[in-house]
Short mmCIF file of C-alpha atoms and ligand atoms in Angstrom, two decimals:
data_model
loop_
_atom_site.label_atom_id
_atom_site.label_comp_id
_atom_site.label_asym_id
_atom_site.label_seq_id
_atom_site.Cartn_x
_atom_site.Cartn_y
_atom_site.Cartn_z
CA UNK A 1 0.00 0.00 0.00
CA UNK A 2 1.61 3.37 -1.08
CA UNK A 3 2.74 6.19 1.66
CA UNK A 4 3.49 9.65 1.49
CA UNK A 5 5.95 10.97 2.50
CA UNK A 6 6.23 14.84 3.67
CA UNK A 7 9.30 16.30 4.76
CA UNK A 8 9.28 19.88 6.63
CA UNK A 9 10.74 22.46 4.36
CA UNK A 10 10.58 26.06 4.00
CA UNK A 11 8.21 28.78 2.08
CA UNK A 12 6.56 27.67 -0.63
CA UNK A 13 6.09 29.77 -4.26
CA UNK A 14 4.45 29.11 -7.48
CA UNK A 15 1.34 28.00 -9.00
CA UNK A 16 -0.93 25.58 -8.34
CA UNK A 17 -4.04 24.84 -10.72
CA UNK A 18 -7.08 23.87 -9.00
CA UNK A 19 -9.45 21.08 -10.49
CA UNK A 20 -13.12 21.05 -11.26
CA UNK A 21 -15.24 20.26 -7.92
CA UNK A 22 -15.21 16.49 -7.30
CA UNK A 23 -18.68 16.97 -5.61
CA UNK A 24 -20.13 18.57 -8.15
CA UNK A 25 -18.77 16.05 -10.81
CA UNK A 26 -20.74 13.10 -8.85
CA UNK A 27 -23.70 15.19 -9.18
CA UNK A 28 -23.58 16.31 -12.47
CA UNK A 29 -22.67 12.90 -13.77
CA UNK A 30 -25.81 11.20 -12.64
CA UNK A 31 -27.91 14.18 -14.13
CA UNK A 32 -26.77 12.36 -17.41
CA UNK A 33 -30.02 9.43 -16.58
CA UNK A 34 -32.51 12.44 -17.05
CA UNK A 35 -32.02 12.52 -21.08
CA UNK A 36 -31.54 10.27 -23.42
CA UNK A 37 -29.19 12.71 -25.18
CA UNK A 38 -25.87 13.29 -24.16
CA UNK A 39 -23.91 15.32 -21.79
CA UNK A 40 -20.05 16.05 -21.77
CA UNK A 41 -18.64 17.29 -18.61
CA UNK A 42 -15.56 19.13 -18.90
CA UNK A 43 -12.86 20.16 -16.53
CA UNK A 44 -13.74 17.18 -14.67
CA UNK A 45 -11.51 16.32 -11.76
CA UNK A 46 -9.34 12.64 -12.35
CA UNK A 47 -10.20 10.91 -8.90
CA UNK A 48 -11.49 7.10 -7.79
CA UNK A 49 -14.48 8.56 -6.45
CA UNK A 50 -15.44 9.54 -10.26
CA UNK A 51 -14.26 5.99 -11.41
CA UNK A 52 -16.53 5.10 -8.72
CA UNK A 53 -19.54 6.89 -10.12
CA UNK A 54 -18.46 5.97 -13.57
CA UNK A 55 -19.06 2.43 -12.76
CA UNK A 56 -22.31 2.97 -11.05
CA UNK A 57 -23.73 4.93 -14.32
CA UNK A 58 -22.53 2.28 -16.38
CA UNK A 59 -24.09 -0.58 -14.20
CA UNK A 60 -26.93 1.28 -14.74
CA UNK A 61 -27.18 1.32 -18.51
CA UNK A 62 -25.48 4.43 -19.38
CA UNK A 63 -22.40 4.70 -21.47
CA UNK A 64 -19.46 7.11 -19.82
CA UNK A 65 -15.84 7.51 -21.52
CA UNK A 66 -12.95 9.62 -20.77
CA UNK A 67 -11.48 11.98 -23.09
CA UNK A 68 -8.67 14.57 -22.45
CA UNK A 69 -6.74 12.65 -20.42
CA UNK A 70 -10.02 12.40 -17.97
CA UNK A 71 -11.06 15.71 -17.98
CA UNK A 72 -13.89 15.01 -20.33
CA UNK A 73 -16.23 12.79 -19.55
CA UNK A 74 -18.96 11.57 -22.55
CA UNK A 75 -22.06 10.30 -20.95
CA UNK A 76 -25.06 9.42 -22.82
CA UNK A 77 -28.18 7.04 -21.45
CA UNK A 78 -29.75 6.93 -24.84
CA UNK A 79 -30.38 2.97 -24.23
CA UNK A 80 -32.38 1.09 -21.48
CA UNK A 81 -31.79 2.11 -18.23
CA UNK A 82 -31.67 -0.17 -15.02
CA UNK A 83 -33.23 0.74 -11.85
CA UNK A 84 -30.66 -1.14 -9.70
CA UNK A 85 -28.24 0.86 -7.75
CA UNK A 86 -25.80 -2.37 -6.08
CA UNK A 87 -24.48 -2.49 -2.51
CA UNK A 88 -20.90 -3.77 -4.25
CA UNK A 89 -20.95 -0.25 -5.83
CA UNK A 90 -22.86 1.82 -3.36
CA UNK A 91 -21.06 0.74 -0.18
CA UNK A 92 -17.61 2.33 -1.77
CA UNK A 93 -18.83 5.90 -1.91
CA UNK A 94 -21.86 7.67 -0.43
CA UNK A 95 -22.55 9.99 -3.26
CA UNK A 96 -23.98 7.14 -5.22
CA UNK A 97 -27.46 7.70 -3.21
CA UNK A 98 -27.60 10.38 -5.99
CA UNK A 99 -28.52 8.48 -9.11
CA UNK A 100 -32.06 8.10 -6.55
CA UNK A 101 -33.58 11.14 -7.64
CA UNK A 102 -32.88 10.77 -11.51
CA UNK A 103 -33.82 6.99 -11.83
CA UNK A 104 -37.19 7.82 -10.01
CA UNK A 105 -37.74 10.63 -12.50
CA UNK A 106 -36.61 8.58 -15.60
CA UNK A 107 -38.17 5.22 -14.64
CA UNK A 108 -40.58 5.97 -11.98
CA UNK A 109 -38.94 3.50 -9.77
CA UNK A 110 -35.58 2.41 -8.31
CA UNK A 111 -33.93 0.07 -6.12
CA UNK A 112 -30.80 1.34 -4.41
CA UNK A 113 -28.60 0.27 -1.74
CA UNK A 114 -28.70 2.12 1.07
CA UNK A 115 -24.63 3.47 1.39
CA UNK A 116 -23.76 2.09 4.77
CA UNK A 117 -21.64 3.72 7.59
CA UNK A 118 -19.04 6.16 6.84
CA UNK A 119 -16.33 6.91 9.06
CA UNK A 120 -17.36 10.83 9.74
CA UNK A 121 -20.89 9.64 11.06
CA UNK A 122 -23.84 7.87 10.90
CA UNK A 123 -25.00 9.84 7.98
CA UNK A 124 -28.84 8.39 7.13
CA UNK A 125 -30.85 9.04 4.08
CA UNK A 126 -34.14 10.26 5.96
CA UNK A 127 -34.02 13.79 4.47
CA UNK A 128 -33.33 12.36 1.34
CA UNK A 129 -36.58 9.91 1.81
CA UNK A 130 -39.25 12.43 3.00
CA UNK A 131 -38.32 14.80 0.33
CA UNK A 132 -38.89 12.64 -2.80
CA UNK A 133 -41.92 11.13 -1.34
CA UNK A 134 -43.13 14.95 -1.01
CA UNK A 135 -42.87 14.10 -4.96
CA UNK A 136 -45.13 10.99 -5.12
CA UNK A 137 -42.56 8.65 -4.30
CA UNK A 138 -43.23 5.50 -1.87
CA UNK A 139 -40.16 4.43 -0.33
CA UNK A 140 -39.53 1.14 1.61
CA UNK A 141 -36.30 -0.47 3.08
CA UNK A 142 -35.87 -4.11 2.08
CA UNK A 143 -32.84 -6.19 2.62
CA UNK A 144 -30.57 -2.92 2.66
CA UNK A 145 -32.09 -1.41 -0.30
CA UNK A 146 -34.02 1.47 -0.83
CA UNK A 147 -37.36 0.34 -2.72
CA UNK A 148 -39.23 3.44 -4.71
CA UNK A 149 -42.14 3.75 -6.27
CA UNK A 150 -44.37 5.89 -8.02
CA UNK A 151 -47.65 5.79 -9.51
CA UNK A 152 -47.30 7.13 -12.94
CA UNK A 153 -44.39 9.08 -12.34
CA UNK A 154 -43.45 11.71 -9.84
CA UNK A 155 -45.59 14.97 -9.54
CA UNK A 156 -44.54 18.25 -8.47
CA UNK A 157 -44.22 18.67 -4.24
CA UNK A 158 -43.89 21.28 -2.05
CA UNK A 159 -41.04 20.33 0.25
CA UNK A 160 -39.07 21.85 3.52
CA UNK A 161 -36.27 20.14 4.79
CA UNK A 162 -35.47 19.25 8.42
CA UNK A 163 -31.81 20.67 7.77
CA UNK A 164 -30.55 22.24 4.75
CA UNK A 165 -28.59 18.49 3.15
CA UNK A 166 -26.52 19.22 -0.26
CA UNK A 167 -27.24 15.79 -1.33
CA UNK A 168 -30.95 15.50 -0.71
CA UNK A 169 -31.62 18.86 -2.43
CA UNK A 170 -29.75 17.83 -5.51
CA UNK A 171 -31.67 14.24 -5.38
CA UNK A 172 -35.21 16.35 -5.19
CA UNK A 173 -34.26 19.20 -7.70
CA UNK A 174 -32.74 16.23 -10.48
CA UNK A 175 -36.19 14.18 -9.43
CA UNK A 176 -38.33 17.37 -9.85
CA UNK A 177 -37.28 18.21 -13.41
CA UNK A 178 -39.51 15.59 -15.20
CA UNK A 179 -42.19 15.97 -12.14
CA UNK A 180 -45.74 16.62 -13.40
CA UNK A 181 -46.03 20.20 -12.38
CA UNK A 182 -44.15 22.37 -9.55
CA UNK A 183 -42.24 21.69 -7.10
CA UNK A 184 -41.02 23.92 -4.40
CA UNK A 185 -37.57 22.82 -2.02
CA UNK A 186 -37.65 24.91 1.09
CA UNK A 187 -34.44 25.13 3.53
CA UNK A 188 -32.93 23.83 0.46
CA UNK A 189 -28.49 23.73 0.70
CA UNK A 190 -27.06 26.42 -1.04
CA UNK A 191 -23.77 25.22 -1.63
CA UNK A 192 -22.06 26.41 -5.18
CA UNK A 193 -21.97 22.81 -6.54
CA UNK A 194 -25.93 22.76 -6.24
CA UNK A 195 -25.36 26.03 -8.13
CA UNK A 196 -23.31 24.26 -10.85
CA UNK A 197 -26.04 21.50 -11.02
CA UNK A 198 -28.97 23.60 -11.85
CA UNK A 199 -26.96 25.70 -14.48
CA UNK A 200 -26.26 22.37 -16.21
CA UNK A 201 -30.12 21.15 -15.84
CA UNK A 202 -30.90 24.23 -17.31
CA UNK A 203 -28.51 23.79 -19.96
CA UNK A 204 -30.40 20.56 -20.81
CA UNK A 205 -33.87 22.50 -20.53
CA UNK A 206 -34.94 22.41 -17.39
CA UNK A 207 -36.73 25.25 -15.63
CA UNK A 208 -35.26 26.55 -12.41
CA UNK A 209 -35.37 29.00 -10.43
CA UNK A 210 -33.86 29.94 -6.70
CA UNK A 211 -30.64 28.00 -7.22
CA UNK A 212 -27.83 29.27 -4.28
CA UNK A 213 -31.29 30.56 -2.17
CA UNK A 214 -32.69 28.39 0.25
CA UNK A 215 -35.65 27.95 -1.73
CA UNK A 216 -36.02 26.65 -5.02
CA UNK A 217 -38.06 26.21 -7.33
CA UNK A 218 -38.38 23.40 -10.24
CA UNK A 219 -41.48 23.53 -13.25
CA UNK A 220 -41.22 19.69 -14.09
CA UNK A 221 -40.85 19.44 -18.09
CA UNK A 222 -41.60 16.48 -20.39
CA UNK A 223 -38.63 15.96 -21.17
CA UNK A 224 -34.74 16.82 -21.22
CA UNK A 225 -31.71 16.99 -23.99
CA UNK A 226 -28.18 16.75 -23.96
CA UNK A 227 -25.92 19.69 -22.86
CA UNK A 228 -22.04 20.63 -22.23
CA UNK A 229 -20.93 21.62 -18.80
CA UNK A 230 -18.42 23.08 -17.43
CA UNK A 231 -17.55 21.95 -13.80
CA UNK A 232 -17.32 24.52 -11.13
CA UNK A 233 -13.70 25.06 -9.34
CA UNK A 234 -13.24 22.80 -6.74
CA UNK A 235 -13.49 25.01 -3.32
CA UNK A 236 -12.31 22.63 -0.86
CA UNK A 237 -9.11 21.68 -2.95
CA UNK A 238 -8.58 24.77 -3.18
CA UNK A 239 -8.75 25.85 0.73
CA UNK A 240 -6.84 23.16 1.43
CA UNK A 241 -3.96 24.42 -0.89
CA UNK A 242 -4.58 28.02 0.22
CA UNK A 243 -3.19 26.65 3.84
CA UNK A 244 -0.18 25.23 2.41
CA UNK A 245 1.74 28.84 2.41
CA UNK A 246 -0.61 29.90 5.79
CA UNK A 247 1.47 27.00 6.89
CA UNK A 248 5.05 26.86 5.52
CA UNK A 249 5.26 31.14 4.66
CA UNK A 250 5.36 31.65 1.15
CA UNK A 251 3.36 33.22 -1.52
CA UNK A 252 1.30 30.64 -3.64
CA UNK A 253 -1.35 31.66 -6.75
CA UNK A 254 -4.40 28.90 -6.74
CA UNK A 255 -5.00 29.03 -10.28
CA UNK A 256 -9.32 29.25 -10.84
CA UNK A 257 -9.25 30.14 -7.26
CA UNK A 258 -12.37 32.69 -6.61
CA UNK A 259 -12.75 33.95 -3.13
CA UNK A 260 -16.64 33.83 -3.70
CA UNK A 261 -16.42 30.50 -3.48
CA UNK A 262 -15.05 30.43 -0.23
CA UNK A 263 -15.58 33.82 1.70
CA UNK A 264 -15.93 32.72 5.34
CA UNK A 265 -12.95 30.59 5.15
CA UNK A 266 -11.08 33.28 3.41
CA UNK A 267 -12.09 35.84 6.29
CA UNK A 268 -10.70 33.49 8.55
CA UNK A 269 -7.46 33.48 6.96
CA UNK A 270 -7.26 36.75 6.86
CA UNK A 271 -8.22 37.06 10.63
CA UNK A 272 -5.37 34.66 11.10
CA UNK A 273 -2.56 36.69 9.56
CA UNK A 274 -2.53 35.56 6.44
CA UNK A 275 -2.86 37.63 3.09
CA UNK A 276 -5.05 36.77 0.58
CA UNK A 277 -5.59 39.02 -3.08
CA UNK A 278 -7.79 37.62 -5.72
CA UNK A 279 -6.18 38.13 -9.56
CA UNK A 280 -7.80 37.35 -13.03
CA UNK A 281 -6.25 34.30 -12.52
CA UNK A 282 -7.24 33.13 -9.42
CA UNK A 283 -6.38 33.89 -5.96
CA UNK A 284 -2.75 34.91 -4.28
CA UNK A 285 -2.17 33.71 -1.13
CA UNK A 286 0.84 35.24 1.04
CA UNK A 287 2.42 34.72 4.65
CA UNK A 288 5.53 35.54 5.60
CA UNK A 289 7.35 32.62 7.80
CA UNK A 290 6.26 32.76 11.17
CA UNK A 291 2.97 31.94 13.48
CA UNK A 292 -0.69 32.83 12.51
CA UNK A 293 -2.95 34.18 14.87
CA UNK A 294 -4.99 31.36 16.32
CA UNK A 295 -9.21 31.40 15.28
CA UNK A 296 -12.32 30.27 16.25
CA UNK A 297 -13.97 28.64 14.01
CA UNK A 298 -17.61 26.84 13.33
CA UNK A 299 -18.61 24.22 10.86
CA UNK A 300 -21.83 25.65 8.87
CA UNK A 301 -23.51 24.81 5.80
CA UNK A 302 -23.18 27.23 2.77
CA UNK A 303 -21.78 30.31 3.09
CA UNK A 304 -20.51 29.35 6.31
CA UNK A 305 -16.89 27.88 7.24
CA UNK A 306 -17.46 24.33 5.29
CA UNK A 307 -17.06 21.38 7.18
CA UNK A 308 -14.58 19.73 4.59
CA UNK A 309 -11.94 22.40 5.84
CA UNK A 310 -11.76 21.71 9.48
CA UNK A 311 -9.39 18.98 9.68
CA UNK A 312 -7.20 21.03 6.91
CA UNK A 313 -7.78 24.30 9.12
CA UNK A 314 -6.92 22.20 12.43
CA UNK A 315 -3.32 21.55 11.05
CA UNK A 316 -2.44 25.04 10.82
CA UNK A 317 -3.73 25.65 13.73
CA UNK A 318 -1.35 23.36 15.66
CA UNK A 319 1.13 25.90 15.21
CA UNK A 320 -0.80 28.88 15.92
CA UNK A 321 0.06 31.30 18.65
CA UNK A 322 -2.64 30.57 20.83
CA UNK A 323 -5.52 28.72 21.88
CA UNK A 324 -8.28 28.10 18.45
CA UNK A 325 -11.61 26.49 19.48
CA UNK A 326 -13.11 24.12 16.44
CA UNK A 327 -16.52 23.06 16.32
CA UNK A 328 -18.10 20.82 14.16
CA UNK A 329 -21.68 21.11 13.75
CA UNK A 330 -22.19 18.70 10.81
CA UNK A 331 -20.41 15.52 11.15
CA UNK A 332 -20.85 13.85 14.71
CA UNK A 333 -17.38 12.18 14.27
CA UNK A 334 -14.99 14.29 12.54
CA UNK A 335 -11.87 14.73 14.65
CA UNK A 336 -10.14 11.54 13.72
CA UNK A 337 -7.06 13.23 12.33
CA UNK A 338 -7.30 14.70 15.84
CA UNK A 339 -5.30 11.75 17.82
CA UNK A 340 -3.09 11.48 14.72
CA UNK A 341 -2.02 15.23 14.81
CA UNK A 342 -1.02 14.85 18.35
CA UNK A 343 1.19 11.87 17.78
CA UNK A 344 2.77 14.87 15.71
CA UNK A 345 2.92 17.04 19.26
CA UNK A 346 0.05 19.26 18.79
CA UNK A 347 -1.87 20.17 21.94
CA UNK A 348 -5.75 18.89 21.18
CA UNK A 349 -8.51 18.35 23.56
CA UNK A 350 -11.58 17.30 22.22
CA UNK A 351 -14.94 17.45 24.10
CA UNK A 352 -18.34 16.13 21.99
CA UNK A 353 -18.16 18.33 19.26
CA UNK A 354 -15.26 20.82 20.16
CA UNK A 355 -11.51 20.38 19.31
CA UNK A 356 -9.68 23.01 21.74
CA UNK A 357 -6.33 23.27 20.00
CA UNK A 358 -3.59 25.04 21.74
CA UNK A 359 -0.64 25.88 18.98
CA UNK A 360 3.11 24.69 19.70
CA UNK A 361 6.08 26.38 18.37
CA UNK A 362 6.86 23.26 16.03
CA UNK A 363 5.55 19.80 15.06
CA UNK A 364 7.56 17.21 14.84
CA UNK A 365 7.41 14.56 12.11
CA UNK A 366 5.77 11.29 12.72
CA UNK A 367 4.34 8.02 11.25
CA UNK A 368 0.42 8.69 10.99
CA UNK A 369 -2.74 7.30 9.38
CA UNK A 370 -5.03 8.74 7.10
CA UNK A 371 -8.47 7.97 8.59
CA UNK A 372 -10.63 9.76 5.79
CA UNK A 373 -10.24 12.31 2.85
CA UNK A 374 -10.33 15.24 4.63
CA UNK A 375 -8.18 13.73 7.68
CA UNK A 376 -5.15 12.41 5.11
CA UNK A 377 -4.54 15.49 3.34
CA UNK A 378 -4.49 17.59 6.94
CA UNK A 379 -1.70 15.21 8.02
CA UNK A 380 0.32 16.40 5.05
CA UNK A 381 -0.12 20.12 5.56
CA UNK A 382 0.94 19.10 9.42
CA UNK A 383 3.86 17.16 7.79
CA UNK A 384 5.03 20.24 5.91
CA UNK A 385 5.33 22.20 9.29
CA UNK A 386 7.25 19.79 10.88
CA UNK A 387 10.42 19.21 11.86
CA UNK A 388 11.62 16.36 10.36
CA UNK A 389 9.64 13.76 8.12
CA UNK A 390 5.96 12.30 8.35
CA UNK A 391 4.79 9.22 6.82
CA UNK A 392 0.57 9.47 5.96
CA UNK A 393 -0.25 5.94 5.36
CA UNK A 394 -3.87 4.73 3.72
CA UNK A 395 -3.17 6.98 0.88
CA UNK A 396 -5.71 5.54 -1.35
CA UNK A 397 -8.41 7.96 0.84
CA UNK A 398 -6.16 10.92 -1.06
CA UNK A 399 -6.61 8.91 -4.35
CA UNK A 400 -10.56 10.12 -3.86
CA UNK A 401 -10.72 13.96 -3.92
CA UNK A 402 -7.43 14.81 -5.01
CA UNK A 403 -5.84 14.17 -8.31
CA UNK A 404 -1.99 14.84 -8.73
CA UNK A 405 -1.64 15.60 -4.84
CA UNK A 406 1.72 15.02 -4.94
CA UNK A 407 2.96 16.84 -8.00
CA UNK A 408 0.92 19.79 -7.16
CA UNK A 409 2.79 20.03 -3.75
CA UNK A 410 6.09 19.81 -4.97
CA UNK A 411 5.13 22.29 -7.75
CA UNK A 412 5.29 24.50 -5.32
CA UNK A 413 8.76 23.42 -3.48
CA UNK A 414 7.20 21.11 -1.17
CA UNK A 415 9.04 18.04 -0.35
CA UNK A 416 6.27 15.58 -0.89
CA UNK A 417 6.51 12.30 -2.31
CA UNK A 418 4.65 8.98 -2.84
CA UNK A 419 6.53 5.93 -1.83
CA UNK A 420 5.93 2.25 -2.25
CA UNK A 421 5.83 -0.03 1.64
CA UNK A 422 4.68 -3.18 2.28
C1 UD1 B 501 -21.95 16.55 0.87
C2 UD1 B 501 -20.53 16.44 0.39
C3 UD1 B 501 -19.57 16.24 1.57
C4 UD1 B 501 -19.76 17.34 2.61
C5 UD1 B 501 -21.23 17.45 3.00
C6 UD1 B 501 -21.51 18.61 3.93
C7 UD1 B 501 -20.85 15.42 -1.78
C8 UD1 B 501 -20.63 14.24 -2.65
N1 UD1 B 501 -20.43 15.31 -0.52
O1 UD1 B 501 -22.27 15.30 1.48
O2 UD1 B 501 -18.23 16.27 1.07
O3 UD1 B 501 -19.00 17.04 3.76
O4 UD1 B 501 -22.04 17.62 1.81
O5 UD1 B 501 -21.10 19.80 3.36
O6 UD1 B 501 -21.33 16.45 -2.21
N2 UD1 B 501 -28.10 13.81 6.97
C9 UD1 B 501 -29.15 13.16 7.59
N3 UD1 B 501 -30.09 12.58 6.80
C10 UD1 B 501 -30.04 12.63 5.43
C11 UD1 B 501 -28.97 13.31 4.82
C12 UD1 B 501 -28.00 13.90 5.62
O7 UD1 B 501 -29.24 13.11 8.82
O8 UD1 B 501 -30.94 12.09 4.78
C13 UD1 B 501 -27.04 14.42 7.83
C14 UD1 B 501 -25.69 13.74 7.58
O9 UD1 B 501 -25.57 12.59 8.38
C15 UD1 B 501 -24.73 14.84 7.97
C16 UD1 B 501 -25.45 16.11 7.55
O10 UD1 B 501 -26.83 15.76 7.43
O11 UD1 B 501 -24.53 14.83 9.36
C17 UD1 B 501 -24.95 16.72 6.26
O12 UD1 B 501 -25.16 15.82 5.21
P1 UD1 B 501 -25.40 16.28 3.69
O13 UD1 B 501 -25.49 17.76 3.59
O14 UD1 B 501 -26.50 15.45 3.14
O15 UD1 B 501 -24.03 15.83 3.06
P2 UD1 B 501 -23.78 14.92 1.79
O16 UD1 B 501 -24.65 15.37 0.67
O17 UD1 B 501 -23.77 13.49 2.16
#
């Protein structure tokens, strides 16, 4: 199983080009079951959890090939299309609950497994349940699987969600674009790869409207044709490179960067000390070597801090000057990389859902274990302010949300390197 290897260095300069959003990808991919015409997705981000969905899709019927080196993905469902989402598939990646929404809409039923534990959280499918029956669906759970139903199709709903869930208001706006009428999603997530989502729908003729508002609003059409989509900038790749300099000192240009995309992280990297200037290329982030200012910071949904930063925001604040208090308000089980980052020396007390982290002059390097997506990448960015070098094993959690990891650190000067154990 491969390692990585991260080796405490100085400042870091130079470019680094951000991909397209792997969550919005695995949305926008299973979008291609609404038409039988197709859709190309370009700028699409080269990860497993996209092989992943690619195999899903093409369980289900639908045709996908690369192009571009993998940036551009072909997808057309112009044959028949299964309803039969599989637990082998399913169980490897929670985001393939969203081919629900767009197999009800295109068949009028679906089986699907239900995804299984995850190790963040529990993380049910209840909000994603009550709001497509709010469409006409029945839903029942059977051996693991998600039974649905319809009679004669789905039909337009008025829906408000118990909490504002990115995945269950892209499963009811896909469902409600070949509803019977309209459809109205109330406390619906307005996070900008929902935003990407319905500017593709519409590209494909559907009528939307609300999209990045908590309420939106669908007028179900007959039917839907192909399109070509650009995906949005990925924002949480891209926080988690804007820490690298935070980190190490530096001055490092995110290429496609936008600070729109990520204001109340950026204002929290400002408050920290660090600089931050957007360009017509992206964004510029600066920090001379030397201590930020610890923050407090709070998980939210859309527009708030984003819950996919924390761990990445908890390494730099292990060196902070300072006490930072993190809370996470999402995830009931997201401080994993929490143990792991004190094997490194950082000063961590966790209480429920509060990570007090008191920052330490300097970490020192360490062998550690990637325990999730997030988690691994944080122990690199910990790596590359330590003293000495830091082995992140269970790499292949990396291999899901971000492509070229390696070469896009030490594109920058960071030692960083992939290595082969047994
Ligand atoms: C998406 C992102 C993930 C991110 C998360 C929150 C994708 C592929 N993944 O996940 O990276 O961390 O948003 O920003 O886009 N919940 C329920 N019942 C449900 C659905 C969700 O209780 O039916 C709970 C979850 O357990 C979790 C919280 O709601 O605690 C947020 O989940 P949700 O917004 O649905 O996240 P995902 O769409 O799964």
């Amino acid at each position: 199983m491969d390692s990585i290897l991260v080796t405490g260095n100085g400042p870091l300069n130079g470019q680094i080009p951000i991909a397209g959003a792997k969550n919005a990808c695995l949305t926008l991919m299973p979008a291609t079951l609404l038409s039988d015409e197709p859709l190309t997705l370009t700028n699409a981000p080269r990860l497993s959890d996209i092989r992943t969905m690619t195999m899903l899709l093409q369980s289900l019927g639908a045709e996908v090939s690369t192009m571009a080196e993998g940036q551009v993905l072909a997808l057309s469902s112009h044959g028949t299309v299964t309803p039969h989402a599989d637990y082998d598939i399913v169980r490897k990646m929670r985001a393939s609950n969203l081919v629900l929404g767009p197999l009800l809409a295109r068949l009028g039923h679906a089986v699907v497994s239900l995804p299984g534990g995850c190790a963040i959280g529990a993380r049910p499918m209840d909000i994603h349940i009550t709001a497509l029956e709010a469409l006409g669906a029945e839903i029942e759970l059977k051996d693991g699987y998600l039974h649905a139903t319809t009679q004669g199709g789905l039909k337009g709903g008025v829906h408000e969600m118990r909490f504002a869930s990115v995945g269950a208001t892209e499963n009811f706006v896909m469902a409600a674009t070949l509803a019977k009428g309209t459809s109205v999603l109330k406390n619906a997530a307005r996070e900008p790869e929902i935003v990407d989502l319905v500017h593709c729908l519409r590209k494909m003729g559907a009528q939307i409207e609300g999209e990045g508002t908590s309420e939106i609003t669908i007028q179900g059409v007959d039917r839907l044709g192909g399109a070509t989509h650009a995906v949005v900038t990925d924002r949480i790749e891209l926080g988690t490179y804007m820490l690298a300099p935070a980190i190490c000192g530096g001055k490092v240009e995110l290429l496609g960067g936008r600070r729109a995309l990520l204001s109340a992280f950026c204002d929290k990297l400002e408050e920290a000390g660090v600089e931050i200037a957007e360009t017509d290329a992206g964004l510029v982030v600066a920090h001379k070597t030397g201590r930020v200012r610890a923050v407090d910071v709070v998980t939210e949904p859309y527009p708030g801090f984003p819950t996919d930063l924390q761990a990445q925001m908890m390494a730099l604040m292990c060196t902070a000057e300072g006490t930072a208090s993190l809370e996470e308000t999402i995830f009931e089980n997201r401080f994993m990389h929490a143990p792991e980052l004190t094997r490194m020396g950082a000063q961590i007390e966790v209480q429920g859902g509060t990570a007090k982290v008191t920052g330490v002059e300097r970490l020192k390097g360490a062998r550690v274990m990637a325990t999730d997506l997030r988690a691994s990448v944080s122990l690199i960015l910990a790596g590359l302010a330590a003293e000495g070098e830091t082995t992140v094993s269970r790499v292949y959690h990396l291999d899901r949300g971000y492509e070229q990891v390696v070469r896009k650190f030490a594109g920058v000067g960071a030692k960083v390197e992939r290595i082969k154990e047994d």
